[in-house]
XYZ file of C-alpha atoms in Angstrom:
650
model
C 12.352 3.702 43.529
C 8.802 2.898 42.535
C 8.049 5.684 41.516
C 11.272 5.852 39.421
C 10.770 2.538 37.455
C 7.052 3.714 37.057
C 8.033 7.007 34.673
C 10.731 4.957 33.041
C 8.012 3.267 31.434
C 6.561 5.955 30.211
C 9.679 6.948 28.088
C 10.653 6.327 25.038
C 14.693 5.022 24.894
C 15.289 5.709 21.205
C 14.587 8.750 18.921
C 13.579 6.543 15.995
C 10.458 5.214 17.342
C 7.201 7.001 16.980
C 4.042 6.943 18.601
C 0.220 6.582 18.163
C -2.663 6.576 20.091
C -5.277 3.183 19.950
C -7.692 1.417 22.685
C -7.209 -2.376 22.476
C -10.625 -3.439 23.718
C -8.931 -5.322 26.561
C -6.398 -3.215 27.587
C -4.154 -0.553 26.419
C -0.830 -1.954 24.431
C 2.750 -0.396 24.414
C 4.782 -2.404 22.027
C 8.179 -1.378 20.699
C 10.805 -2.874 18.344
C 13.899 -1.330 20.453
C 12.002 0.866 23.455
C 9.034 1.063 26.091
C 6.379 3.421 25.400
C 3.891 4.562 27.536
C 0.875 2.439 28.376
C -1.397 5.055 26.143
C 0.519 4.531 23.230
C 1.825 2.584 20.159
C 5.426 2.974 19.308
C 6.692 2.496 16.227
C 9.650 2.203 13.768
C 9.816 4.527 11.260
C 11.922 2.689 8.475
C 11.678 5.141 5.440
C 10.305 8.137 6.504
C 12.109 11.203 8.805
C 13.379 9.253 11.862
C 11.323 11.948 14.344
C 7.783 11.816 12.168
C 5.654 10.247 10.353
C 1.895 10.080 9.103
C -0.804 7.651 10.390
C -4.173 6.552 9.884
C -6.787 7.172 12.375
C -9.112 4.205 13.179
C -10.416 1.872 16.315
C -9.067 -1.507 16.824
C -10.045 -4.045 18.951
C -7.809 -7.101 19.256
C -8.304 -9.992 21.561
C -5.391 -11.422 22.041
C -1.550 -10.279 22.103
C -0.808 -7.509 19.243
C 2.978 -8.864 16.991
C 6.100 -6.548 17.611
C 6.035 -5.678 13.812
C 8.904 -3.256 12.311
C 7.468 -0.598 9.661
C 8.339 3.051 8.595
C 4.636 3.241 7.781
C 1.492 1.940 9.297
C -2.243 3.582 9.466
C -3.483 4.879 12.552
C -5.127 1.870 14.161
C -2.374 0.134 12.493
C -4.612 -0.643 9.189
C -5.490 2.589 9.110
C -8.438 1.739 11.029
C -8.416 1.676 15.279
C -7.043 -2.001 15.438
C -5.127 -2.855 12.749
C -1.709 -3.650 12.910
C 0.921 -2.236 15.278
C 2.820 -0.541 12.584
C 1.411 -0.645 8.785
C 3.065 -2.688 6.144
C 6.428 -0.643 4.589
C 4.814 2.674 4.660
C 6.164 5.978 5.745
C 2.457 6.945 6.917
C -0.720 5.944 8.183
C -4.383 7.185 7.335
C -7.435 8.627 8.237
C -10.816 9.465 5.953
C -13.987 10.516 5.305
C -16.479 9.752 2.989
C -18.087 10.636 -0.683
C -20.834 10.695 -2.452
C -22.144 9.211 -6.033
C -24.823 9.819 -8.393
C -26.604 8.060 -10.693
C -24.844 9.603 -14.195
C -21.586 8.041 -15.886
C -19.652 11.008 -14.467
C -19.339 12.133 -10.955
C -21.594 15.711 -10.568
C -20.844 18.171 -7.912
C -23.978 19.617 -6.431
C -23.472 23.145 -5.378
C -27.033 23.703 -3.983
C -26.565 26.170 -1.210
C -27.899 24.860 2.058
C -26.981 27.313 4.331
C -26.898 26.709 8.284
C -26.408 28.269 11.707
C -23.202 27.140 12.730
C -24.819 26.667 16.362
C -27.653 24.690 15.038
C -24.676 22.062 13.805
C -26.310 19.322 16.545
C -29.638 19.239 14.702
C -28.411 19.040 11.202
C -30.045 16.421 9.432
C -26.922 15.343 7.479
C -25.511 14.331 10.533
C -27.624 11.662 10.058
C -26.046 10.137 7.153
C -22.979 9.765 8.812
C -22.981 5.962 10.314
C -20.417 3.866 12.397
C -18.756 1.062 10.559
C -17.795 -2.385 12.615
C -15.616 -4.305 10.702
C -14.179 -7.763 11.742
C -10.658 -8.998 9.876
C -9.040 -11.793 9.031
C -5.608 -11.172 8.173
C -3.359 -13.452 6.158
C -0.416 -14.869 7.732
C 2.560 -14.311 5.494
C 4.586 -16.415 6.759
C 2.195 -19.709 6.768
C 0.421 -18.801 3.883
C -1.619 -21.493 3.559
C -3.564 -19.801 6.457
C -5.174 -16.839 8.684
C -3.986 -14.842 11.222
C -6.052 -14.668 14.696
C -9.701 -12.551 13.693
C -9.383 -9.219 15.409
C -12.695 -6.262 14.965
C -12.227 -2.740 14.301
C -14.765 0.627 14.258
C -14.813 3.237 11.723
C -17.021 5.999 10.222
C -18.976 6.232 6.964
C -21.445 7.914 5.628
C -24.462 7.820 2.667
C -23.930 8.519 -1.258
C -27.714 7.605 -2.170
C -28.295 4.360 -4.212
C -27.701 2.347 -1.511
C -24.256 3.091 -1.516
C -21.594 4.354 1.289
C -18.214 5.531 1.253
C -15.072 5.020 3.953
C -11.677 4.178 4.207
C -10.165 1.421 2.581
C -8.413 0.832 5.314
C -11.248 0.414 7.197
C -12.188 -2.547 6.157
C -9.391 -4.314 4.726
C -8.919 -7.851 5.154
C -12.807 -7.848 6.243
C -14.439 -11.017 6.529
C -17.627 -8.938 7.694
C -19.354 -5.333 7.649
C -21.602 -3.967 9.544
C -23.067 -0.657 10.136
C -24.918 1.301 12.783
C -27.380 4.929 12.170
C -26.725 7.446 14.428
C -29.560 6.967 17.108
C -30.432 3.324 16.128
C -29.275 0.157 17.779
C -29.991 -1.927 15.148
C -26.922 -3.391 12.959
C -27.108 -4.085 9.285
C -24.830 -6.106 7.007
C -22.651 -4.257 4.482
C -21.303 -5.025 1.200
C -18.185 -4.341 0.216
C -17.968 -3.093 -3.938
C -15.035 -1.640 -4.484
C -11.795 -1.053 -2.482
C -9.168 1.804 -3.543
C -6.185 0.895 -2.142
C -3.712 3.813 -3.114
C -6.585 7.071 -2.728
C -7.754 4.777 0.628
C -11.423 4.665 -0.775
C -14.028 1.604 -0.128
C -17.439 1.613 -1.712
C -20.137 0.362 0.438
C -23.498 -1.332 0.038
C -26.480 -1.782 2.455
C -29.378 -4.043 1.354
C -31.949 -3.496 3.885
C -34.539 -1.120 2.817
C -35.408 -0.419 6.620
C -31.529 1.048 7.242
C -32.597 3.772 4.146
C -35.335 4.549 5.572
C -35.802 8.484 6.166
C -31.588 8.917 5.229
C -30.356 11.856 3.044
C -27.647 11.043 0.840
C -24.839 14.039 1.747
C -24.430 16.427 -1.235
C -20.687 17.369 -2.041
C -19.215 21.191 -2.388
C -15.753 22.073 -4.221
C -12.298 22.318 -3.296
C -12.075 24.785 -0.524
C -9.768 27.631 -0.329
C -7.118 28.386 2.459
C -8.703 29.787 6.085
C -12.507 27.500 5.002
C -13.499 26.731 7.753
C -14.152 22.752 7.795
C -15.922 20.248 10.172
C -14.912 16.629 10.592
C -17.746 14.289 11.921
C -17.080 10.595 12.780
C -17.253 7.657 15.656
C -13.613 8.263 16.940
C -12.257 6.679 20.471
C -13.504 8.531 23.581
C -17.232 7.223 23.423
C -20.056 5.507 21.051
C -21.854 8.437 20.154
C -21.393 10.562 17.017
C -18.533 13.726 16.991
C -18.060 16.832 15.949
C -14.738 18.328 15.591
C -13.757 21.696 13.814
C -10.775 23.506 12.427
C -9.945 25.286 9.003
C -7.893 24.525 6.119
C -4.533 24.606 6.762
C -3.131 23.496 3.310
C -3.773 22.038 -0.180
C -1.425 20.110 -1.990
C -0.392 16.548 -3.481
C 0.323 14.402 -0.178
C 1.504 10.881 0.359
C -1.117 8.713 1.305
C 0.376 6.169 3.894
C -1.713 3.186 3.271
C -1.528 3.559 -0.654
C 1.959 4.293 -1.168
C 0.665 7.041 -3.438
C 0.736 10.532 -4.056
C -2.854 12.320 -4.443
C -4.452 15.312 -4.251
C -4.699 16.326 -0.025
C -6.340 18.803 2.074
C -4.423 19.578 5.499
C -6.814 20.665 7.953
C -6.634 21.691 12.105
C -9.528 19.803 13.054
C -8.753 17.044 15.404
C -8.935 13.113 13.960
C -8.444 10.410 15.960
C -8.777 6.549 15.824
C -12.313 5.803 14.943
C -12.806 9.246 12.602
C -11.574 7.084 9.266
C -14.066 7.104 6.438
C -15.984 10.498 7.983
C -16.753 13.495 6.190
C -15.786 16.515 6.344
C -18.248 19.737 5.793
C -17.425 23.245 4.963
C -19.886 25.809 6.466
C -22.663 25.471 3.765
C -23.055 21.859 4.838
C -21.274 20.073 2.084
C -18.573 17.596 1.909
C -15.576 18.306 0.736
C -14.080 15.171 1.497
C -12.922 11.961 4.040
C -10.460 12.202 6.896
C -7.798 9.696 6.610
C -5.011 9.962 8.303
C -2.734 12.159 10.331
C 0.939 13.587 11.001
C 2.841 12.364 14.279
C 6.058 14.610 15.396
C 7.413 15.860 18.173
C 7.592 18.990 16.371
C 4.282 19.936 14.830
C 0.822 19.061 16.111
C -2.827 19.335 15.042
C -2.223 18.048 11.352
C -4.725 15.969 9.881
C -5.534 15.288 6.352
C -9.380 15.032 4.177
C -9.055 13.204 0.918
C -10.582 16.028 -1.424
C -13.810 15.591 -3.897
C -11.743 15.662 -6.445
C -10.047 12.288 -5.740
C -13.062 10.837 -4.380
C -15.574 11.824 -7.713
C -12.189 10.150 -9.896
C -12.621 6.670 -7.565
C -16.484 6.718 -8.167
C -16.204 7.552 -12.253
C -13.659 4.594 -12.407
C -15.930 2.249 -10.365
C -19.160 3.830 -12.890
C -17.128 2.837 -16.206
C -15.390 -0.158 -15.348
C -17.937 -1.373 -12.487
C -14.742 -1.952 -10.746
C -12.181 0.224 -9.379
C -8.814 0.280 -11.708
C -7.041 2.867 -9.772
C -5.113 5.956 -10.605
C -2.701 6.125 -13.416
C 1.150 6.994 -13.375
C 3.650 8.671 -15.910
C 6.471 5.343 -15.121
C 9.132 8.036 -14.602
C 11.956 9.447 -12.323
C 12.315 13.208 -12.826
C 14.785 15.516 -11.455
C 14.101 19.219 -11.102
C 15.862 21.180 -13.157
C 16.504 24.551 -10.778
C 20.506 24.207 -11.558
C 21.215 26.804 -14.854
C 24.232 24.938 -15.917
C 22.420 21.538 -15.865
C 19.497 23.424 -17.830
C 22.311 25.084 -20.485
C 23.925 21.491 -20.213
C 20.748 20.192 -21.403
C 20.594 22.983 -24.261
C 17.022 24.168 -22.130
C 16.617 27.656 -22.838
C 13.878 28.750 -20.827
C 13.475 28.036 -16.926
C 11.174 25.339 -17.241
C 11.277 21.626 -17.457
C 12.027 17.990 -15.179
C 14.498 15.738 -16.413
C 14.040 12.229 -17.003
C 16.572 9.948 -15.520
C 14.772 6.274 -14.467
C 12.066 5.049 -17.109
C 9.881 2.215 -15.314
C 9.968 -0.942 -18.522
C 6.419 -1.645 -18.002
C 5.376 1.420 -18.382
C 4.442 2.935 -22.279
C 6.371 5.974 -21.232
C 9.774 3.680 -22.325
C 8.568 3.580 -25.848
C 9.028 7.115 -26.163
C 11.046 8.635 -23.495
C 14.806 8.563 -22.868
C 16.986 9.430 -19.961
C 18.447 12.905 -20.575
C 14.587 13.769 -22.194
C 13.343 17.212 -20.432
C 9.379 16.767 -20.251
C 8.427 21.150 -20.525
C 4.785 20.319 -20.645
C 1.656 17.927 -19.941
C -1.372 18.086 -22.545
C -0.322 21.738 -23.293
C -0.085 22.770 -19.259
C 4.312 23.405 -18.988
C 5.748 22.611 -16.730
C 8.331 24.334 -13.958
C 11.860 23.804 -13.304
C 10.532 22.699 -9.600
C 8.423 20.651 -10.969
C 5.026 22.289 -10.485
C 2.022 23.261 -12.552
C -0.421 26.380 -12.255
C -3.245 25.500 -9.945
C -5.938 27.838 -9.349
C -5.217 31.275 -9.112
C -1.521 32.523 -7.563
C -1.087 28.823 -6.582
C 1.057 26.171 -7.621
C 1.057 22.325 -7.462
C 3.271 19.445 -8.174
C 3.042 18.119 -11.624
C 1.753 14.219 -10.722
C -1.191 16.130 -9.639
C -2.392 16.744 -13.791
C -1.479 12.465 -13.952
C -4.008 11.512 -11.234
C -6.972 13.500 -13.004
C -6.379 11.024 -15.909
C -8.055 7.615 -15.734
C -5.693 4.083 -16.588
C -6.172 4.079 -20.464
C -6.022 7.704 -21.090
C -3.370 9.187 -23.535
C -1.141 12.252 -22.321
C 0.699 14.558 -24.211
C 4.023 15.721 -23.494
C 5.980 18.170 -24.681
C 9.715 16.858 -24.269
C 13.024 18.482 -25.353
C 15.640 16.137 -26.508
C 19.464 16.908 -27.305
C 17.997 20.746 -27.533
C 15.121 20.114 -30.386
C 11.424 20.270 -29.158
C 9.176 17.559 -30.097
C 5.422 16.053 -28.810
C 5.533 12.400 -28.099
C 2.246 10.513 -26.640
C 1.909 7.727 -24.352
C -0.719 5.558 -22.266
C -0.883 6.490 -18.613
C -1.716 2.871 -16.498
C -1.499 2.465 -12.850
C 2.187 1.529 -11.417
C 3.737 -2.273 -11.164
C 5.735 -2.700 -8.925
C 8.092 -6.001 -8.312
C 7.437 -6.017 -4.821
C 3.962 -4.909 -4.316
C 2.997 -3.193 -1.204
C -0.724 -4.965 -1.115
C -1.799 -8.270 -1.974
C -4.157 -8.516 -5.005
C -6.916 -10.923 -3.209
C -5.769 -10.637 -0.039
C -4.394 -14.082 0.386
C -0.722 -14.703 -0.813
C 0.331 -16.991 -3.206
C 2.073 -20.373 -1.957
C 3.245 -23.325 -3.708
C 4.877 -26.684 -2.105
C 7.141 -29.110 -3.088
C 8.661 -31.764 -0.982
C 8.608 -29.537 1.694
C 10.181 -26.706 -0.076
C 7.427 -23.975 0.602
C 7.268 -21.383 -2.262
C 6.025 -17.811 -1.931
C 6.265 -14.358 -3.879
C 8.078 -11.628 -2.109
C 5.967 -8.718 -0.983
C 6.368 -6.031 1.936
C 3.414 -7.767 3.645
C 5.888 -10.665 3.833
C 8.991 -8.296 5.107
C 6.782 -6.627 7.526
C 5.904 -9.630 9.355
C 8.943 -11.445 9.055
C 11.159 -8.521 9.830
C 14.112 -7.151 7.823
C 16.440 -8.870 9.321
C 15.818 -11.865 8.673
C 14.929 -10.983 4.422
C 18.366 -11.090 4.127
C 20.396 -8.088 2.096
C 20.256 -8.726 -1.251
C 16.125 -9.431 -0.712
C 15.979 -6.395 0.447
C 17.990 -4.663 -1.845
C 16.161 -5.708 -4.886
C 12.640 -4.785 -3.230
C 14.127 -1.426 -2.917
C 16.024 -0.463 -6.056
C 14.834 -3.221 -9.117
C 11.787 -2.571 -11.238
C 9.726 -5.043 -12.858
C 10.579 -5.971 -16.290
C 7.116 -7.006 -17.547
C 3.644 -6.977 -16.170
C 3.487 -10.026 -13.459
C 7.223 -10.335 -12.710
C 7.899 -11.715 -9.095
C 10.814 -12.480 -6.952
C 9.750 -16.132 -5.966
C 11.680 -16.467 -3.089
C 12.272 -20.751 -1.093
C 10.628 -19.001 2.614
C 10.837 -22.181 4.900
C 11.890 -25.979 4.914
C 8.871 -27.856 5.978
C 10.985 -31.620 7.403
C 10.307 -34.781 5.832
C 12.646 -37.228 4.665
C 13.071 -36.628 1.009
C 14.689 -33.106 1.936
C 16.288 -33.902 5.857
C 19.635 -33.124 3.501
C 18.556 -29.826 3.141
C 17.610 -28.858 6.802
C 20.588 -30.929 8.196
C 23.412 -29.890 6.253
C 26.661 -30.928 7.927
C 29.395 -30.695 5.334
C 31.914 -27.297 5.881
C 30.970 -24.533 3.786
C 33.930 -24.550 1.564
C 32.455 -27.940 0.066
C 29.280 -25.796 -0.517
C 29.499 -24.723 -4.583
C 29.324 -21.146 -3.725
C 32.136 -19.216 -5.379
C 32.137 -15.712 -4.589
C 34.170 -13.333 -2.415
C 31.766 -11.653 -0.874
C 31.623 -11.740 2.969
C 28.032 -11.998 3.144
C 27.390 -14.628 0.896
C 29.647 -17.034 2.509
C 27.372 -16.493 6.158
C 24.415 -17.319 3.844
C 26.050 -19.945 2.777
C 27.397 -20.919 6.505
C 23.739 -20.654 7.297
C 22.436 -23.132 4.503
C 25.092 -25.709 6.078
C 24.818 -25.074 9.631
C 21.124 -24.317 10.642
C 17.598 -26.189 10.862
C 16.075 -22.876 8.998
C 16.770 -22.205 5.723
C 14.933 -19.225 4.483
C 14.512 -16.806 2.356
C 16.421 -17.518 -1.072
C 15.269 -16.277 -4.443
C 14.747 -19.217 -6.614
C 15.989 -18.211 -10.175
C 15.957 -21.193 -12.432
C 14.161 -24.713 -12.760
C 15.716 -27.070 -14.745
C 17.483 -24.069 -16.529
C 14.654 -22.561 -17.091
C 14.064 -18.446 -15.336
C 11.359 -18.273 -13.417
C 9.122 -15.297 -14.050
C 6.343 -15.810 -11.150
C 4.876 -18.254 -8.893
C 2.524 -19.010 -11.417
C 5.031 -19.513 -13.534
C 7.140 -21.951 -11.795
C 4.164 -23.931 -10.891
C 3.537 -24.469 -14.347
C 7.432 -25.688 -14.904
C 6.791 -28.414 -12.180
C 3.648 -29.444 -13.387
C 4.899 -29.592 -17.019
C 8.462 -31.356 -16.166
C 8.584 -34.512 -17.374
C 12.368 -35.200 -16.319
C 13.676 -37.323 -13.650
C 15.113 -34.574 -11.556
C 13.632 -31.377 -10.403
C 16.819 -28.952 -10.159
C 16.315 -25.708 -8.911
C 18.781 -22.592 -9.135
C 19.078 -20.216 -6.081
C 20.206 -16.679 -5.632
C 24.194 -17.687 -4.484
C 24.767 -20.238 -6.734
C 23.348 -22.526 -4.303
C 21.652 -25.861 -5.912
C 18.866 -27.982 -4.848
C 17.990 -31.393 -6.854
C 14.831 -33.372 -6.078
C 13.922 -36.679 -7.717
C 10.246 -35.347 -9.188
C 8.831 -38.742 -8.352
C 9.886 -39.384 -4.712
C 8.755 -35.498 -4.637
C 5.186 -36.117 -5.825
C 4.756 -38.755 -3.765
C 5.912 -37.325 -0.834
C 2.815 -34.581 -1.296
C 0.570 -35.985 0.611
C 2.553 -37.096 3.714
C 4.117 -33.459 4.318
C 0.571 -31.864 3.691
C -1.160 -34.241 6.372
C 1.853 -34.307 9.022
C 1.373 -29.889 9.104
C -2.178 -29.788 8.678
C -2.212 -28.079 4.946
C -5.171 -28.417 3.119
C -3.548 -28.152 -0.508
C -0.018 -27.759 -1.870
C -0.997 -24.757 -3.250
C -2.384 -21.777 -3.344
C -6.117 -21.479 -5.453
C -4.767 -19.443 -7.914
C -1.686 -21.117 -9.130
C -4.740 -24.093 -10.254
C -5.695 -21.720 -12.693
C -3.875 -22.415 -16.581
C -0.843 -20.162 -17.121
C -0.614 -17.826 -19.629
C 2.698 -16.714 -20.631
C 2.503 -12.572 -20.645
C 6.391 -12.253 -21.856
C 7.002 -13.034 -25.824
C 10.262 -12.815 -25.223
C 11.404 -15.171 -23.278
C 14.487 -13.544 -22.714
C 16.690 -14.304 -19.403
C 15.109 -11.838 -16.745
C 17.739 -11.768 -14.114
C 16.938 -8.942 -11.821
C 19.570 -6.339 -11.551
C 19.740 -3.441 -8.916
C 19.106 0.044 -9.650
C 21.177 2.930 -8.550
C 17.390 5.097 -7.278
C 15.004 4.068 -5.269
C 11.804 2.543 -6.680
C 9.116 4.789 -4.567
C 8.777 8.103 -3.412
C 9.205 7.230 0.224
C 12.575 5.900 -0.142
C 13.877 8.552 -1.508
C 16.096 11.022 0.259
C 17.033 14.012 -1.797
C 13.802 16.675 -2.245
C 15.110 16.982 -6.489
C 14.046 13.256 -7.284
C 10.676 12.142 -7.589
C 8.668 9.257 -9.151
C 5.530 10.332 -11.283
């Protein structure tokens, strides 16, 4: 019977729960949203990608302390993509793993070819393993759902490795949320502080600085080779789990093509490689046999089905990160079309669209924010980029007798840069131009600044919706609707939020609102719809109301947190009505609010009723002051939601 109960727990009970491999420095962690997993492993959920797979990053984490049952289709390897993040990563279908790059001293990012040939046996006494270093990275990670404060510190280990200039390149998972960097040489004990420069979130990227001249002391910067064909052999070096020392793993390359990144969101440039990559190998390079890098293991693919796939963000990603950081002296990120596209392999939807050749994507979901809605259409057929046309598929020549998808010619553009495309509309050919700027999104996947936005009044606590904030509070308790609109709405205008009322903090200016005893039908919600009476049930009946979008104060919409700060603090009325989602109404009297402040603040410990950046004067990025309700799409938003292979965001 023992012995029964004991390989129970090493099974998994549902299909939809994946695993991943991480050492918690004090002991090893199964956790689970609906299963047990084996004492070796992470389980978890995958919400958006295939139910039996998904992508991860590949870094150590050591947590003290217990580890959050956290829901996610998406998460990095040591759950921020570095050993020890989180147990799954925050609404992403995949999780990463990297290695470094290199940077020169020019405006634009040089490859250096010089041939530096090598006995492959001699690979041990190759001085550029020496630039290769271990990265210790300690994190401090916001709590979403108490913004006004940090989670519990935890300390992860990573690779990098030298650029020259002081500089170092790893994951940007690797040290996200850091509070502090450190790095080790291979065969020193000695630590050094590291500065963190730049951080790419969606090509996984981190710039690194080390001050101490004694740490650059005898180091060679590593020099960086080309894309590499099919059947290159490749060699991934890095600090994963298993020991402290330096290792060597090798393989070949498996695959080149545009990839998701997991802890991005993004679709880049990827090199699929053999080579094993475990927790610990994010932000290490990879060599070809001429002892060059061609690029930074970042994360890898988990399924039942397939094994040995790991992926090496390519030079060519890694020189566009370091030419953004060189002209901008900060990192801007990678540019998008703001476009749905269908491929157009159906004949009668190409004679439909009077498209005589087989060639072409169709248009059918234009992003607002993006300039692509000044001159695109739905129904448009885009045949070509800046002269390259494109196919029916979708795809663009690449290199010789290869093919790639067409979002691959967008990321070698830089945010700013003009495309043209060659578009056929109602059956007549025309060029139209338009500015190529990274993505907004209405719900963003990462927090600009790391620490969420929070504003309180009378107890009413006030935060912007983000999948940070879904991740840790789990779906079900977002609510429908909440989650419908982070799925399917765009934003309207650059700095649109859904502001959404998260928690009820008690006090007796708003015990009405926490103690609600009248029926529900008294309630002045008038709808038919099932589930918006049980919110409304839930307003009357509970001690936790949650999670409703504020849309109006004092009649006026609310565009962001910022935004409805600035209504409070410019109100000069005697009531303070807010609007929710539901038709449900909230009135505070602004003075018996205001002076309440203090009270609520010092009874839960809060240092400030809000956030830093809502002190900051608003500026007013919408001319139009138009009403901005949000309505729902009929397509998902991102790539990873989507489930039909013909639809694609670019």
């Amino acid at each position: 019977m023992a012995m029964a109960v004991a390989n129970c727990c090493f099974s998994v009970v549902t299909s939809t729960v994946k695993f991943r491999c991480c050492l918690s420095s004090q002991r090893y962690l199964a956790t689970s949203q609906h299963s047990i997993a084996s004492v070796t492993c992470k389980a978890v959920v995958n919400r958006r990608g295939s139910p039996r797979e998904h992508k991860e990053g590949v870094s150590h984490k050591k947590s003290p302390g217990k580890s959050k049952d956290r829901r996610s289709s998406l998460h990095d390897e040591d759950d921020d993509g570095i050993s020890g993040k989180r147990n799954a990563q925050k609404s992403q279908p995949m999780a990463f793993k990297s290695s470094g790059a290199q940077r020169k001293d020019k405006k634009e990012f040089k490859f250096d070819m010089k041939e530096q040939q090598f006995e492959q046996q001699n690979l041990k006494d190759a001085a550029f393993l020496d630039a290769v270093v271990k990265v210790y990275c300690t994190h401090t990670e916001p709590d979403y759902s108490l913004p006004w404060q940090k989670q519990r510190q935890y300390t992860s280990t990573g690779s990098a490795f030298m650029i020259g200039n002081g500089k170092l390149l790893t994951n940007a998972h690797c040290v996200e949320y850091y509070t502090q960097v450190k790095v080790k040489k291979r065969g020193d004990d000695t630590k050094y502080i590291a500065k963190v420069l730049a951080r790419g979130v969606d090509c996984d990227i981190a710039l690194l600085s080390v001050e101490s001249e004694e740490f650059w002391e005898g180091a060679e910067p590593l020099e960086f080779g080309h894309l590499p064909r099919l059947q290159d052999s490749v060699t991934v070096v890095g600090y994963p789990l298993g020991g402290d020392t330096i290792s060597v793993t090798k393989g070949v390359v498996s695959r080149i093509e545009v990839t998701s990144y997991a802890h991005g969101s993004s679709d880049l440039l990827g090199i699929q490689i053999d080579a094993a990559i475990n927790p610990g190998n994010s932000g290490g390079p990879a060599f070809n046999d001429q002892g060059e890098c061609i690029g930074v293991a970042f994360q890898v693919y988990r399924s039942e089905e397939v094994e040995n796939i790991g992926y090496v963000i390519p030079t060519t990603v890694v020189s566009h990160f370091l030419n953004d950081y060189e002209r901008n002296e900060k990192y801007t990120g990678f540019p998008s079309l703001g476009v749905m596209l269908q491929k157009l392999e159906n004949p009668a939807l190409r004679a439909c669209l009077k498209v005589q050749s087989n060639e072409g994507v169709l248009v059918r979901r234009v992003e607002p924010t993006s300039d692509a809605n000044r001159v695109l259409k739905e129904g448009d057929v885009i045949v070509s980029f800046d002269d390259v046309h494109v196919g029916c598929e979708g795809t663009v020549p690449f290199r010789s007798n290869e093919r790639i998808a067409f979002r691959y010619l967008i990321s070698q553009k830089f945010a700013g840069d003009v495309a043209e495309l060659g578009i056929i509309r109602a059956g007549s050919f025309m060029k139209v131009q338009a500015v190529l700027n990274p993505r907004v999104h209405l719900v963003p996947y990462h927090v600009d600044g790391g620490q969420p936005s929070y504003l309180i009044i009378a107890g009413l606590v006030f935060t912007p919706l983000s999948e940070p904030l879904i991740e840790e509070e789990c779906e079900g308790s977002i609510g429908l609707k909440l989650l419908a609109k982070s799925r399917y709405s765009l934003a309207r205008f650059k700095g649109e939020q859904i502001v959404i009322l998260s928690q009820v903090l008690a006090n007796e200016v708003n015990f009405w609102i926490r103690g609600y005893e009248q029926p529900a039908s008294k309630l002045s919600i008038t709808t038919n719809n099932c589930y918006l009476h049980l919110l409304a049930n839930l307003f009357a009946h509970t001690k936790n109301t949650k999670h409703l979008q504020v849309l109006k104060l004092n009649g006026t919409q609310i565009k962001n947190i910022h935004h409805l700060a600035h209504l409070v603090d410019s109100c000069k009325n005697r009531y303070l009505v807010f609007e929710f989602e539901d038709n449900y109404l909230v009135v505070l009297e602004r003075e018996a609010a205001s002076a309440c402040s203090s009270n609520i603040l010092k009874d839960y410990g809060i240092p400030s009723e809000r956030s830093s950046d809502l002190s900051e004067p608003y500026v007013d990025s919408l001319e139009d002051n138009q009403a901005v309700d949000q309505d729902f799409g009929n397509s998902p938003v991102t790539n990873l939601e989507i489930g039909f292979d013909g639809l694609l965001w670019t």
